[in-house]
Short mmCIF file of C-alpha atoms in Angstrom, two decimals:
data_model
loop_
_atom_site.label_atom_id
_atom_site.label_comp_id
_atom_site.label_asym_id
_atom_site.label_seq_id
_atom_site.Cartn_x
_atom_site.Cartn_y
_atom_site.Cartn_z
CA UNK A 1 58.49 113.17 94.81
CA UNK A 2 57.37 109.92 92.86
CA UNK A 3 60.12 107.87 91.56
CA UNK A 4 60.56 107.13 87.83
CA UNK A 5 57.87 105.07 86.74
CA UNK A 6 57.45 102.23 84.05
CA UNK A 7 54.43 100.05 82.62
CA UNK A 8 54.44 97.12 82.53
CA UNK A 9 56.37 95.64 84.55
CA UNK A 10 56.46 92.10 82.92
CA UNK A 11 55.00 91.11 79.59
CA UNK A 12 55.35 88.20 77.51
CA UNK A 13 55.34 88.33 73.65
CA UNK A 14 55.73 86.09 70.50
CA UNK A 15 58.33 86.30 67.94
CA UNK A 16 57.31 88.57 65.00
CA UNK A 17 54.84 90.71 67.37
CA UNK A 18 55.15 94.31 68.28
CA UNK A 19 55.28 96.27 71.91
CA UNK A 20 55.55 99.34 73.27
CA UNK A 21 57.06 100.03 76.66
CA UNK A 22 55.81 103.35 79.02
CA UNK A 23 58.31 105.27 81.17
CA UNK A 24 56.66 108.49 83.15
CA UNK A 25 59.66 110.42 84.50
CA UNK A 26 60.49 112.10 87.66
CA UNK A 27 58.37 115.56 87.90
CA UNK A 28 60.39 118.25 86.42
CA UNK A 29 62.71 115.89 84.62
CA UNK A 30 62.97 116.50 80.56
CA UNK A 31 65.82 113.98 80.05
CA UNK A 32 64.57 110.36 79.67
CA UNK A 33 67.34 107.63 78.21
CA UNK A 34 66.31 103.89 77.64
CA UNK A 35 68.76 100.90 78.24
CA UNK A 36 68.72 97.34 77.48
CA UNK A 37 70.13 94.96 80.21
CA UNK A 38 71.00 91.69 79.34
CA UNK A 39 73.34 88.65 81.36
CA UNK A 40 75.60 89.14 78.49
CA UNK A 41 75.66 92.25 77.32
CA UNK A 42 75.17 94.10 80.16
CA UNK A 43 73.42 97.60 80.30
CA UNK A 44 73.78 99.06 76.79
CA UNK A 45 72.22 102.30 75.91
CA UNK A 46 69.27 102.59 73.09
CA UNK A 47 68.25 106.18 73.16
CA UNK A 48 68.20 109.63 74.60
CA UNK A 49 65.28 111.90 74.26
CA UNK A 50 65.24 115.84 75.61
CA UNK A 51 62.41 118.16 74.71
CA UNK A 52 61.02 115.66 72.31
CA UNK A 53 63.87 115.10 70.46
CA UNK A 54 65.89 111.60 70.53
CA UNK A 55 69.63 113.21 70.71
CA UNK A 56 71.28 110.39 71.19
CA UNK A 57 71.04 106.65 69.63
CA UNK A 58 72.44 103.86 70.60
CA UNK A 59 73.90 100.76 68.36
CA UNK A 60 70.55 99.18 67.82
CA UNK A 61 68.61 98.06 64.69
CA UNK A 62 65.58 100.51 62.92
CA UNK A 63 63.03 97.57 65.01
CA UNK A 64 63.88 99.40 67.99
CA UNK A 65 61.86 103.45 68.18
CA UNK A 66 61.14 105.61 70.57
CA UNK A 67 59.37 108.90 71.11
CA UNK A 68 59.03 111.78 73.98
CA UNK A 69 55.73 113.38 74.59
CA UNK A 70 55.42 117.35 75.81
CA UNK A 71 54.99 116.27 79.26
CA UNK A 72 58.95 114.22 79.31
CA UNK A 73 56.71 110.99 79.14
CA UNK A 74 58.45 108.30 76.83
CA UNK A 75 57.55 105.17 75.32
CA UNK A 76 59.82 102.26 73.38
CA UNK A 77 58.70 100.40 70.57
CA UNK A 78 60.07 97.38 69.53
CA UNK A 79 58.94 96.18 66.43
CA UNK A 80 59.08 92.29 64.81
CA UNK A 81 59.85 90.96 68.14
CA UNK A 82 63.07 88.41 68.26
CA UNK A 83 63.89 86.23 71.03
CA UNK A 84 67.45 88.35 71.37
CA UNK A 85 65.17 91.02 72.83
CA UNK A 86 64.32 89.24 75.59
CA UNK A 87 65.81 91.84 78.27
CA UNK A 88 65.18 94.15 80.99
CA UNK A 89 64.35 97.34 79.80
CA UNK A 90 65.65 100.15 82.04
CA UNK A 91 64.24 104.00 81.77
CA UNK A 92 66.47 106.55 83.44
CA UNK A 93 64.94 110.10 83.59
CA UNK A 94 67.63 113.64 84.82
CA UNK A 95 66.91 117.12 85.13
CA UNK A 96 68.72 117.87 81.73
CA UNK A 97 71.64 116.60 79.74
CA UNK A 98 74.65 115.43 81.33
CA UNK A 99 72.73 115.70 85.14
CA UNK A 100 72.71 112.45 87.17
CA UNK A 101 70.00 109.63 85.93
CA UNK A 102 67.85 107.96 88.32
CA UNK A 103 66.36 104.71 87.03
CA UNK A 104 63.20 102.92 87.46
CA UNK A 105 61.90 99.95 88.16
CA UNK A 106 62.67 98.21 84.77
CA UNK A 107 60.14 95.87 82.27
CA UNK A 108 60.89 92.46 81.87
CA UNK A 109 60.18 91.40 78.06
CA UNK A 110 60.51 87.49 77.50
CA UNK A 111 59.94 86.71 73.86
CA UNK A 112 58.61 83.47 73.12
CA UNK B 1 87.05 94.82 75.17
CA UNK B 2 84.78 96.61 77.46
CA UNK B 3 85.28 100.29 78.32
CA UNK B 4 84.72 99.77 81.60
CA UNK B 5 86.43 96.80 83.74
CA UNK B 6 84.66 95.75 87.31
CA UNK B 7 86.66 93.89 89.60
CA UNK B 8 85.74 91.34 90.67
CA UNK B 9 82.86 90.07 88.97
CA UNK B 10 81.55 88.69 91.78
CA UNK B 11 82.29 88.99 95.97
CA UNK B 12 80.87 86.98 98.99
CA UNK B 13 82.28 88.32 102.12
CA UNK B 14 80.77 87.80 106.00
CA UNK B 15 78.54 89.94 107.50
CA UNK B 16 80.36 92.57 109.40
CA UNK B 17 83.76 92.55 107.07
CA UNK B 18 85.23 95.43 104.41
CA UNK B 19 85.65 94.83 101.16
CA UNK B 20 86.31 96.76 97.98
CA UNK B 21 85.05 96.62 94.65
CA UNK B 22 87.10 98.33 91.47
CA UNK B 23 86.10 100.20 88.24
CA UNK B 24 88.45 100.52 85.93
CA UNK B 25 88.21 102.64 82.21
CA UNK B 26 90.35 102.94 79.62
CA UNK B 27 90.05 106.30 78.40
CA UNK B 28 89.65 109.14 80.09
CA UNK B 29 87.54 109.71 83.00
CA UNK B 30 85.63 112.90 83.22
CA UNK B 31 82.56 111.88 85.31
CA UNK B 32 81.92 108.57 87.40
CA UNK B 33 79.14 106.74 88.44
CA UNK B 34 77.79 104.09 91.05
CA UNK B 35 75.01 102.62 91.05
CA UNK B 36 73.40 99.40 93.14
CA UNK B 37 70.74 97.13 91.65
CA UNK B 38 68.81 94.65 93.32
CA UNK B 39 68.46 91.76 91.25
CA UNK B 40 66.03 91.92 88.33
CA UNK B 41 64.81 95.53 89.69
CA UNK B 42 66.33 99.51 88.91
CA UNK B 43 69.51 101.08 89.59
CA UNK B 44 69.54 102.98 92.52
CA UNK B 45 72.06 105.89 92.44
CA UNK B 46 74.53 105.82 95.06
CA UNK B 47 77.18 108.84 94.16
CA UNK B 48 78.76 110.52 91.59
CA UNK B 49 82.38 111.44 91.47
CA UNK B 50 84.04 114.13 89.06
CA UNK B 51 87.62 115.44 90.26
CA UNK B 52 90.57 113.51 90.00
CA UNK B 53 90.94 112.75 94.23
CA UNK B 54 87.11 113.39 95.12
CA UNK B 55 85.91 111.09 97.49
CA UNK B 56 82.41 110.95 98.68
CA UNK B 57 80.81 109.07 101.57
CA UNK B 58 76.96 107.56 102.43
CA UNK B 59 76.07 106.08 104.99
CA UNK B 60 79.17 102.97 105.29
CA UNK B 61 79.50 102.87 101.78
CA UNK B 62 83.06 105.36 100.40
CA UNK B 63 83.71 105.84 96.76
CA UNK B 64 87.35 107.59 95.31
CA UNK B 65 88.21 108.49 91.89
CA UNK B 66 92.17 108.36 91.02
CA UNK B 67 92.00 109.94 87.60
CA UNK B 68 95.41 109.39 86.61
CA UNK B 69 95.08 105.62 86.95
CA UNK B 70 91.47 105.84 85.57
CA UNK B 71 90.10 104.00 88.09
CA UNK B 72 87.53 104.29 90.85
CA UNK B 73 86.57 102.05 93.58
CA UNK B 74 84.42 101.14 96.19
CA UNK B 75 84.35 100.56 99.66
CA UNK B 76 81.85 99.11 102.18
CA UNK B 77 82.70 98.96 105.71
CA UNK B 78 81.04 96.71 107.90
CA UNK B 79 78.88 95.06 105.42
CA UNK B 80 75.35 94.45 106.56
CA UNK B 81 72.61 92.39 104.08
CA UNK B 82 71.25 94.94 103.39
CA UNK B 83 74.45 95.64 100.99
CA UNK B 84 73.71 92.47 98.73
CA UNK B 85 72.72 93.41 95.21
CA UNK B 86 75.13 94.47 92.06
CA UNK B 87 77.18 97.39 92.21
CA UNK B 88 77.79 99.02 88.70
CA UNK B 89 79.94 101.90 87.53
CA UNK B 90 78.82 104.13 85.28
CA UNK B 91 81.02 106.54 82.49
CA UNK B 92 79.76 110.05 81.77
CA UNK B 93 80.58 109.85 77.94
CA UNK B 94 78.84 112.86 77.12
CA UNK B 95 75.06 110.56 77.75
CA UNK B 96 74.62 108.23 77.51
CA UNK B 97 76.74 106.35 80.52
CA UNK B 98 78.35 103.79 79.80
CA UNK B 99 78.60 100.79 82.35
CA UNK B 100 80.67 98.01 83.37
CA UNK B 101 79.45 94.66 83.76
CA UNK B 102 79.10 94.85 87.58
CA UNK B 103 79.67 93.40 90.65
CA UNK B 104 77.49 91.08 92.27
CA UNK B 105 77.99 90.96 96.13
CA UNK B 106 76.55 88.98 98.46
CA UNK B 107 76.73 88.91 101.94
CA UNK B 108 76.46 86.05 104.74
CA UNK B 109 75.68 85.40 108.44
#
């Protein structure tokens, strides 16, 4: 079985511009949570979605959206880009609620 | 403070040798966690722990859970390179999981 998959990998923005971040889950999965990872902060948690419904948010400002499609797929939008979101991003996709995550490979985001 | 403590932050031990790395939480653990990352890449689950006692092995790598003292740890035995990365715990708060800070090991010739 493919892994959990995320696009792109890297990417490189400018302060006060937009992106949107792809995460494919593992076949089958309908759980798909996001994370931020940062030197200081560590891995904090942005959202949960299951069944196309975020059921879970994390302590992050309105800038930060997300959405599940019928398929699990997910994508992250980060809107008005600030150089504090520099960050791996981290998509972690389970079975169902509460099952064990398994993570993929990340996207790097350097804001400029 | 953070929910979860890892101890220590950071371990270089020689090829070949033990070592264990701790996760402490300070509430109530219902549901534990390890994961390894290599650096800059995904977390790669290693095991997950859930009764107070449960122990579960892979390959050299042995991880406990003490509920009582809220606290899990890990063990490597023989540590090989391959074993280098940073080794997080992870809380099951009802999702999301909440992490520590990490470990970063690194292992010499």
């Amino acid at each position: 079985k493919a892994g959990v998959t995320q696009t792109p990998r890297y990417l490189i923005k400018t302060r006060g511009q937009q992106v949107t971040l792809s995460c494919s889950p593992i076949s089958g999965h309908r759980s798909v949570s996001w994370y931020q990872q940062t030197p200081g902060q560590g891995l904090q948690f942005l959202f949960e979605y299951f069944s196309e419904t975020q059921r879970n948010k994390g302590n992050f400002p309105g800038r930060f959206s997300g959405r599940q499609f019928s398929n699990s797929r997910s994508e992250m939008n980060v809107s008005t880009l600030e150089l504090g979101d520099s960050a791996l991003y981290l998509c972690a996709s389970s079975l169902g609620r509460r099952e064990t995550q398994y993570f993929g490979p990340g996207t790097r985001l350097l804001v400029l | 403070s953070q929910e979860l403590e890892q101890s220590p932050q950071s371990l270089i031990v020689q090829e070949g040798k033990n070592l264990t790395i701790n996760c402490t939480s300070s509430k109530t653990l219902y549901g534990l966690y390890w994961y390894k990352q290599k650096y800059g890449e995904g977390l790669i689950f290693l095991m997950m722990l859930q009764k107070g006692g449960e122990e579960k092995s892979h390959e050299k790598i042995t991880a406990k859970l003490d509920e009582k003292k809220q606290q899990s740890s890990l063990h490597i035995t023989a540590s090989q390179p391959s074993h280098a990365g940073i080794y997080l715990c992870g809380a099951d708060r009802d999702t999301p999981l909440v992490f520590g800070k990490g470990t970063r090991l690194s292992v010499i010739a």
